[in-house]
mmCIF file of C-alpha atoms and ligand atoms in Angstrom:
data_model
loop_
_atom_site.group_PDB
_atom_site.id
_atom_site.type_symbol
_atom_site.label_atom_id
_atom_site.label_comp_id
_atom_site.label_asym_id
_atom_site.label_seq_id
_atom_site.Cartn_x
_atom_site.Cartn_y
_atom_site.Cartn_z
ATOM 1 C CA MET A 1 -19.509 23.887 80.128
ATOM 2 C CA ALA A 2 -23.014 25.270 80.536
ATOM 3 C CA GLY A 3 -22.046 29.189 79.351
ATOM 4 C CA GLN A 4 -24.369 32.199 80.499
ATOM 5 C CA GLY A 5 -26.490 31.975 77.472
ATOM 6 C CA ARG A 6 -28.895 29.563 76.766
ATOM 7 C CA PRO A 7 -28.777 26.559 78.592
ATOM 8 C CA HIS A 8 -25.913 23.665 77.711
ATOM 9 C CA ARG A 9 -28.227 20.456 76.197
ATOM 10 C CA ALA A 10 -26.487 17.208 76.111
ATOM 11 C CA LEU A 11 -28.249 13.834 74.094
ATOM 12 C CA ILE A 12 -27.317 11.092 76.281
ATOM 13 C CA LEU A 13 -27.658 7.778 75.105
ATOM 14 C CA GLY A 14 -25.790 4.543 74.694
ATOM 15 C CA ASP A 15 -26.275 0.578 73.624
ATOM 16 C CA ILE A 16 -26.497 2.004 69.642
ATOM 17 C CA HIS A 17 -25.089 -1.733 68.920
ATOM 18 C CA SER A 18 -24.205 -1.253 65.638
ATOM 19 C CA ASN A 19 -27.841 0.115 64.760
ATOM 20 C CA LEU A 20 -27.622 2.576 62.475
ATOM 21 C CA GLU A 21 -31.130 2.948 61.850
ATOM 22 C CA ALA A 22 -31.892 3.449 65.274
ATOM 23 C CA PHE A 23 -28.914 5.556 65.858
ATOM 24 C CA GLN A 24 -30.207 7.654 62.856
ATOM 25 C CA ALA A 25 -33.680 8.162 64.367
ATOM 26 C CA VAL A 26 -32.617 9.006 67.614
ATOM 27 C CA LEU A 27 -30.700 11.966 66.203
ATOM 28 C CA GLN A 28 -33.302 13.122 63.976
ATOM 29 C CA ASP A 29 -35.866 12.858 67.034
ATOM 30 C CA ALA A 30 -33.314 14.683 69.304
ATOM 31 C CA ARG A 31 -32.913 17.481 66.599
ATOM 32 C CA GLY A 32 -37.096 17.638 66.672
ATOM 33 C CA HIS A 33 -36.864 18.085 70.444
ATOM 34 C CA GLY A 34 -34.536 21.703 70.346
ATOM 35 C CA GLY A 35 -31.325 19.571 69.507
ATOM 36 C CA PHE A 36 -28.351 19.449 71.226
ATOM 37 C CA ASP A 37 -24.838 20.849 71.895
ATOM 38 C CA GLU A 38 -22.803 17.472 72.630
ATOM 39 C CA VAL A 39 -23.514 13.918 72.605
ATOM 40 C CA TRP A 40 -22.969 11.822 75.871
ATOM 41 C CA CYS A 41 -22.369 8.178 74.727
ATOM 42 C CA LEU A 42 -22.601 5.599 77.225
ATOM 43 C CA GLY A 43 -20.763 2.658 75.490
ATOM 44 C CA ASP A 44 -21.253 -0.590 73.670
ATOM 45 C CA THR A 45 -21.425 1.882 69.981
ATOM 46 C CA VAL A 46 -20.679 -1.662 68.204
ATOM 47 C CA GLY A 47 -21.868 -5.242 69.105
ATOM 48 C CA TYR A 48 -25.186 -7.643 67.991
ATOM 49 C CA GLY A 49 -26.142 -5.034 64.957
ATOM 50 C CA PRO A 50 -25.032 -4.996 61.091
ATOM 51 C CA ASP A 51 -23.265 -1.493 61.002
ATOM 52 C CA PRO A 52 -20.598 -0.974 63.601
ATOM 53 C CA GLY A 53 -18.117 1.130 61.583
ATOM 54 C CA PRO A 54 -21.035 3.285 60.323
ATOM 55 C CA CYS A 55 -22.123 3.510 63.779
ATOM 56 C CA ILE A 56 -18.541 4.494 64.918
ATOM 57 C CA GLU A 57 -18.197 7.049 61.896
ATOM 58 C CA LEU A 58 -21.627 8.781 62.592
ATOM 59 C CA LEU A 59 -20.644 9.225 66.265
ATOM 60 C CA GLN A 60 -17.550 10.552 65.325
ATOM 61 C CA ALA A 61 -18.817 13.230 63.130
ATOM 62 C CA LEU A 62 -20.656 14.773 66.127
ATOM 63 C CA PRO A 63 -19.590 16.882 69.242
ATOM 64 C CA HIS A 64 -19.160 13.519 71.337
ATOM 65 C CA HIS A 65 -17.786 11.936 74.698
ATOM 66 C CA THR A 66 -17.641 8.321 74.601
ATOM 67 C CA VAL A 67 -16.906 5.718 77.252
ATOM 68 C CA ALA A 68 -16.059 2.465 76.471
ATOM 69 C CA GLY A 69 -18.283 -0.918 76.541
ATOM 70 C CA ASN A 70 -18.143 -4.296 77.227
ATOM 71 C CA HIS A 71 -18.444 -4.984 73.720
ATOM 72 C CA ASP A 72 -16.188 -2.452 71.968
ATOM 73 C CA LEU A 73 -13.438 -3.625 73.820
ATOM 74 C CA ALA A 74 -14.582 -6.987 72.859
ATOM 75 C CA ALA A 75 -14.384 -6.131 69.286
ATOM 76 C CA ILE A 76 -10.921 -5.028 69.398
ATOM 77 C CA GLY A 77 -9.964 -8.389 71.282
ATOM 78 C CA ALA A 78 -9.617 -6.188 74.549
ATOM 79 C CA ALA A 79 -12.551 -8.139 76.636
ATOM 80 C CA ASP A 80 -12.662 -11.781 77.285
ATOM 81 C CA LEU A 81 -15.388 -13.532 75.012
ATOM 82 C CA GLN A 82 -16.215 -15.696 78.144
ATOM 83 C CA TRP A 83 -18.568 -13.453 79.242
ATOM 84 C CA PHE A 84 -20.417 -12.978 76.540
ATOM 85 C CA ASN A 85 -23.195 -15.560 75.239
ATOM 86 C CA PRO A 86 -22.513 -18.012 72.336
ATOM 87 C CA HIS A 87 -25.022 -15.315 69.806
ATOM 88 C CA ALA A 88 -23.035 -12.142 71.319
ATOM 89 C CA ALA A 89 -19.805 -13.843 70.804
ATOM 90 C CA ALA A 90 -20.784 -14.815 66.986
ATOM 91 C CA ALA A 91 -21.531 -11.096 66.576
ATOM 92 C CA VAL A 92 -18.307 -10.129 68.725
ATOM 93 C CA ARG A 93 -15.862 -12.072 65.420
ATOM 94 C CA TRP A 94 -18.349 -10.700 63.004
ATOM 95 C CA THR A 95 -18.086 -7.286 64.096
ATOM 96 C CA ALA A 96 -14.031 -7.510 64.507
ATOM 97 C CA GLY A 97 -14.015 -8.550 60.883
ATOM 98 C CA GLN A 98 -16.098 -5.795 59.826
ATOM 99 C CA LEU A 99 -13.590 -2.891 61.672
ATOM 100 C CA SER A 100 -10.694 -0.725 59.551
ATOM 101 C CA PRO A 101 -7.589 0.492 61.889
ATOM 102 C CA GLY A 102 -9.556 3.678 61.896
ATOM 103 C CA HIS A 103 -12.212 2.133 63.652
ATOM 104 C CA ARG A 104 -10.327 0.142 66.091
ATOM 105 C CA SER A 105 -8.014 3.233 67.297
ATOM 106 C CA PHE A 106 -11.142 4.810 67.789
ATOM 107 C CA LEU A 107 -12.703 1.814 70.134
ATOM 108 C CA ALA A 108 -9.018 1.113 71.749
ATOM 109 C CA GLY A 109 -9.020 5.159 73.080
ATOM 110 C CA LEU A 110 -12.298 5.406 74.339
ATOM 111 C CA PRO A 111 -12.094 6.062 78.547
ATOM 112 C CA GLN A 112 -14.022 3.649 80.716
ATOM 113 C CA ARG A 113 -14.978 6.832 82.704
ATOM 114 C CA LEU A 114 -15.448 10.212 81.905
ATOM 115 C CA GLU A 115 -17.478 13.518 83.900
ATOM 116 C CA ARG A 116 -19.655 16.025 82.380
ATOM 117 C CA GLY A 117 -21.321 18.689 84.195
ATOM 118 C CA PRO A 118 -23.191 17.213 87.402
ATOM 119 C CA PHE A 119 -22.803 13.860 85.881
ATOM 120 C CA THR A 120 -20.106 10.722 85.787
ATOM 121 C CA LEU A 121 -20.312 8.588 82.436
ATOM 122 C CA VAL A 122 -19.518 4.687 82.739
ATOM 123 C CA HIS A 123 -20.774 2.167 80.626
ATOM 124 C CA GLY A 124 -21.500 -0.496 83.473
ATOM 125 C CA SER A 125 -21.193 0.638 86.904
ATOM 126 C CA PRO A 126 -19.135 2.655 88.512
ATOM 127 C CA ARG A 127 -17.778 0.074 90.539
ATOM 128 C CA ASP A 128 -17.116 -1.836 86.992
ATOM 129 C CA PRO A 129 -17.637 0.403 84.259
ATOM 130 C CA ILE A 130 -17.058 -2.396 81.975
ATOM 131 C CA TYR A 131 -19.183 -5.371 83.249
ATOM 132 C CA GLU A 132 -21.458 -4.672 86.013
ATOM 133 C CA TYR A 133 -25.020 -3.988 85.955
ATOM 134 C CA VAL A 134 -26.851 -2.002 87.844
ATOM 135 C CA VAL A 135 -30.210 -3.776 87.659
ATOM 136 C CA SER A 136 -30.867 -4.224 92.002
ATOM 137 C CA PRO A 137 -31.163 -1.603 94.732
ATOM 138 C CA GLU A 138 -28.184 -3.623 96.600
ATOM 139 C CA VAL A 139 -25.677 -2.851 93.583
ATOM 140 C CA ALA A 140 -26.945 0.530 93.180
ATOM 141 C CA GLY A 141 -26.538 1.177 96.761
ATOM 142 C CA ALA A 142 -22.958 -0.292 96.912
ATOM 143 C CA CYS A 143 -22.596 2.302 93.685
ATOM 144 C CA PHE A 144 -23.616 5.558 95.443
ATOM 145 C CA GLY A 145 -20.348 6.154 97.548
ATOM 146 C CA LEU A 146 -17.814 5.256 94.044
ATOM 147 C CA PHE A 147 -19.002 8.617 92.202
ATOM 148 C CA THR A 148 -18.441 11.879 93.458
ATOM 149 C CA THR A 149 -20.945 13.663 91.117
ATOM 150 C CA PRO A 150 -24.222 14.682 92.029
ATOM 151 C CA TYR A 151 -25.442 12.083 89.280
ATOM 152 C CA CYS A 152 -24.410 8.922 87.337
ATOM 153 C CA LEU A 153 -25.191 7.698 84.002
ATOM 154 C CA VAL A 154 -24.749 3.875 82.986
ATOM 155 C CA GLY A 155 -26.019 2.117 80.227
ATOM 156 C CA HIS A 156 -24.965 -1.712 79.607
ATOM 157 C CA SER A 157 -28.867 -3.436 80.891
ATOM 158 C CA HIS A 158 -30.845 -1.225 77.926
ATOM 159 C CA LEU A 159 -33.106 -0.785 80.326
ATOM 160 C CA PRO A 160 -34.443 2.642 81.346
ATOM 161 C CA PHE A 161 -34.232 3.857 84.841
ATOM 162 C CA LEU A 162 -34.069 6.777 87.833
ATOM 163 C CA CYS A 163 -32.501 5.164 90.659
ATOM 164 C CA LEU A 164 -32.764 7.515 93.885
ATOM 165 C CA GLU A 165 -30.079 6.903 96.745
ATOM 166 C CA ALA A 166 -31.924 6.211 99.671
ATOM 167 C CA GLY A 167 -30.618 5.980 103.103
ATOM 168 C CA HIS A 168 -27.735 3.537 102.544
ATOM 169 C CA GLY A 169 -29.748 1.907 99.620
ATOM 170 C CA ALA A 170 -31.201 2.526 96.464
ATOM 171 C CA GLN A 171 -34.785 2.941 95.283
ATOM 172 C CA PHE A 172 -35.625 2.434 91.427
ATOM 173 C CA LEU A 173 -38.275 4.632 89.967
ATOM 174 C CA GLY A 174 -39.729 4.254 86.781
ATOM 175 C CA PHE A 175 -38.515 7.245 84.077
ATOM 176 C CA PRO A 176 -41.505 8.467 82.228
ATOM 177 C CA GLU A 177 -41.666 9.248 78.748
ATOM 178 C CA GLY A 178 -42.047 12.150 76.962
ATOM 179 C CA GLN A 179 -42.025 14.029 80.387
ATOM 180 C CA GLY A 180 -39.110 16.545 82.193
ATOM 181 C CA VAL A 181 -38.048 15.341 85.410
ATOM 182 C CA ARG A 182 -36.361 18.402 86.924
ATOM 183 C CA LEU A 183 -32.862 16.778 88.834
ATOM 184 C CA PRO A 184 -33.431 16.582 92.378
ATOM 185 C CA GLU A 185 -30.965 17.277 95.412
ATOM 186 C CA ALA A 186 -30.823 13.862 95.918
ATOM 187 C CA ARG A 187 -28.712 12.246 94.139
ATOM 188 C CA LEU A 188 -29.512 9.480 90.917
ATOM 189 C CA ILE A 189 -27.992 6.777 88.811
ATOM 190 C CA ILE A 190 -29.799 7.285 85.685
ATOM 191 C CA ASN A 191 -29.732 4.842 82.692
ATOM 192 C CA PRO A 192 -31.168 6.337 78.790
ATOM 193 C CA GLY A 193 -32.232 2.836 77.788
ATOM 194 C CA GLY A 194 -30.728 1.605 74.792
ATOM 195 C CA VAL A 195 -30.748 2.498 71.134
ATOM 196 C CA GLY A 196 -30.177 -0.290 69.315
ATOM 197 C CA GLN A 197 -31.277 -2.841 71.148
ATOM 198 C CA PRO A 198 -33.906 -2.210 73.938
ATOM 199 C CA ARG A 199 -34.849 -5.203 76.415
ATOM 200 C CA ASP A 200 -37.503 -3.285 78.326
ATOM 201 C CA GLY A 201 -40.296 -4.659 75.988
ATOM 202 C CA ASP A 202 -40.897 -1.540 74.196
ATOM 203 C CA PRO A 203 -38.766 -2.363 70.636
ATOM 204 C CA ARG A 204 -38.597 1.530 70.055
ATOM 205 C CA ALA A 205 -34.553 3.060 70.507
ATOM 206 C CA SER A 206 -34.550 5.066 74.141
ATOM 207 C CA TYR A 207 -32.659 8.123 74.729
ATOM 208 C CA VAL A 208 -32.280 11.020 77.383
ATOM 209 C CA LEU A 209 -32.062 14.735 76.349
ATOM 210 C CA PHE A 210 -30.196 16.922 79.322
ATOM 211 C CA GLU A 211 -31.229 20.568 79.608
ATOM 212 C CA SER A 212 -28.475 22.421 81.866
ATOM 213 C CA ALA A 213 -30.774 25.255 83.461
ATOM 214 C CA PRO A 214 -32.387 24.995 85.679
ATOM 215 C CA GLY A 215 -31.509 21.081 85.419
ATOM 216 C CA ASP A 216 -33.905 18.938 83.291
ATOM 217 C CA ILE A 217 -33.798 15.241 81.824
ATOM 218 C CA PHE A 218 -36.195 14.148 79.309
ATOM 219 C CA HIS A 219 -36.759 10.872 78.262
ATOM 220 C CA PHE A 220 -38.024 10.102 74.760
ATOM 221 C CA ARG A 221 -38.697 6.576 72.869
ATOM 222 C CA VAL A 222 -38.618 6.822 68.914
ATOM 223 C CA PRO A 223 -39.724 4.412 66.262
ATOM 224 C CA TYR A 224 -37.312 2.969 63.958
ATOM 225 C CA ASP A 225 -37.208 0.412 60.730
ATOM 226 C CA VAL A 226 -36.338 -2.415 62.541
ATOM 227 C CA ALA A 227 -37.051 -4.043 59.690
ATOM 228 C CA ALA A 228 -34.168 -2.726 57.773
ATOM 229 C CA THR A 229 -32.032 -3.253 60.299
ATOM 230 C CA GLN A 230 -33.136 -7.183 60.497
ATOM 231 C CA ALA A 231 -32.564 -8.028 56.890
ATOM 232 C CA LYS A 232 -29.379 -6.532 56.862
ATOM 233 C CA MET A 233 -28.639 -8.851 59.788
ATOM 234 C CA ARG A 234 -29.761 -11.666 58.022
ATOM 235 C CA ARG A 235 -27.861 -10.730 55.112
ATOM 236 C CA HIS A 236 -24.463 -11.025 56.976
ATOM 237 C CA GLY A 237 -25.394 -14.101 58.862
ATOM 238 C CA LEU A 238 -25.655 -12.392 62.088
ATOM 239 C CA PRO A 239 -27.574 -14.967 64.770
ATOM 240 C CA GLU A 240 -31.385 -15.198 64.399
ATOM 241 C CA HIS A 241 -32.110 -14.450 67.770
ATOM 242 C CA LEU A 242 -30.029 -11.225 67.709
ATOM 243 C CA ALA A 243 -32.506 -10.309 64.713
ATOM 244 C CA ALA A 244 -35.917 -11.517 65.858
ATOM 245 C CA ARG A 245 -35.176 -9.925 69.613
ATOM 246 C CA LEU A 246 -35.496 -6.249 68.118
ATOM 247 C CA SER A 247 -38.777 -6.549 67.125
ATOM 248 C CA GLN A 248 -39.844 -7.797 70.784
ATOM 249 C CA GLY A 249 -37.956 -5.277 72.451
ATOM 250 C CA ARG A 250 -36.511 -7.967 74.308
HETATM 251 ZN ZN1 ZN B 1 -24.919 -3.120 75.702
#
């Protein structure tokens, strides 16, 4: 990836969740922070939100490397809806009806795991790339042995974090916004937070920029037109709970 010239830059994001306003805001913000050569997308491009097709098409128009998430598979009938709560399942059914054959074949072709530079990319965890949440030191500790790159990028929980390998366990650290973090010798699991449905109490879209030399990551938050997304969700009859939570970032 990184050539001899200027450092390679990747936009790391996930859980777009059919939220076109949030996705567009992230792309514009990232371009304002020096831009990117590639997008690394951690899955759940669709599900919950009102614009599954436009989000897939916007991603496809970018130089991207994308893995599959549980909502991506559910939308094409390749995941069991018993894993989804009733609101999410209702949105999955609506999403399935919005997809063209081209959208479906894009989702069906997504790998569950990718490697880019020093990173492994999965949606859930390296142990269970589709469904497992990395949210506890126990799970994170068990996952460090299951990828060989120095760092692993995960999505799924929609919670931004850095998680450091510590002995046989793991230590969750905050991920300061707007600040560069030099990638350490120690191994890390990194979650860039969610673009289209943040759940850490901050409704702004969340993403990370990676610069290959010397190896820094930057966490950014960006506001977007939440009301526009909510209005579309209500117009399409998507569950009110899913629209309302976007204002809270929960
Ligand atoms: Zn998700």
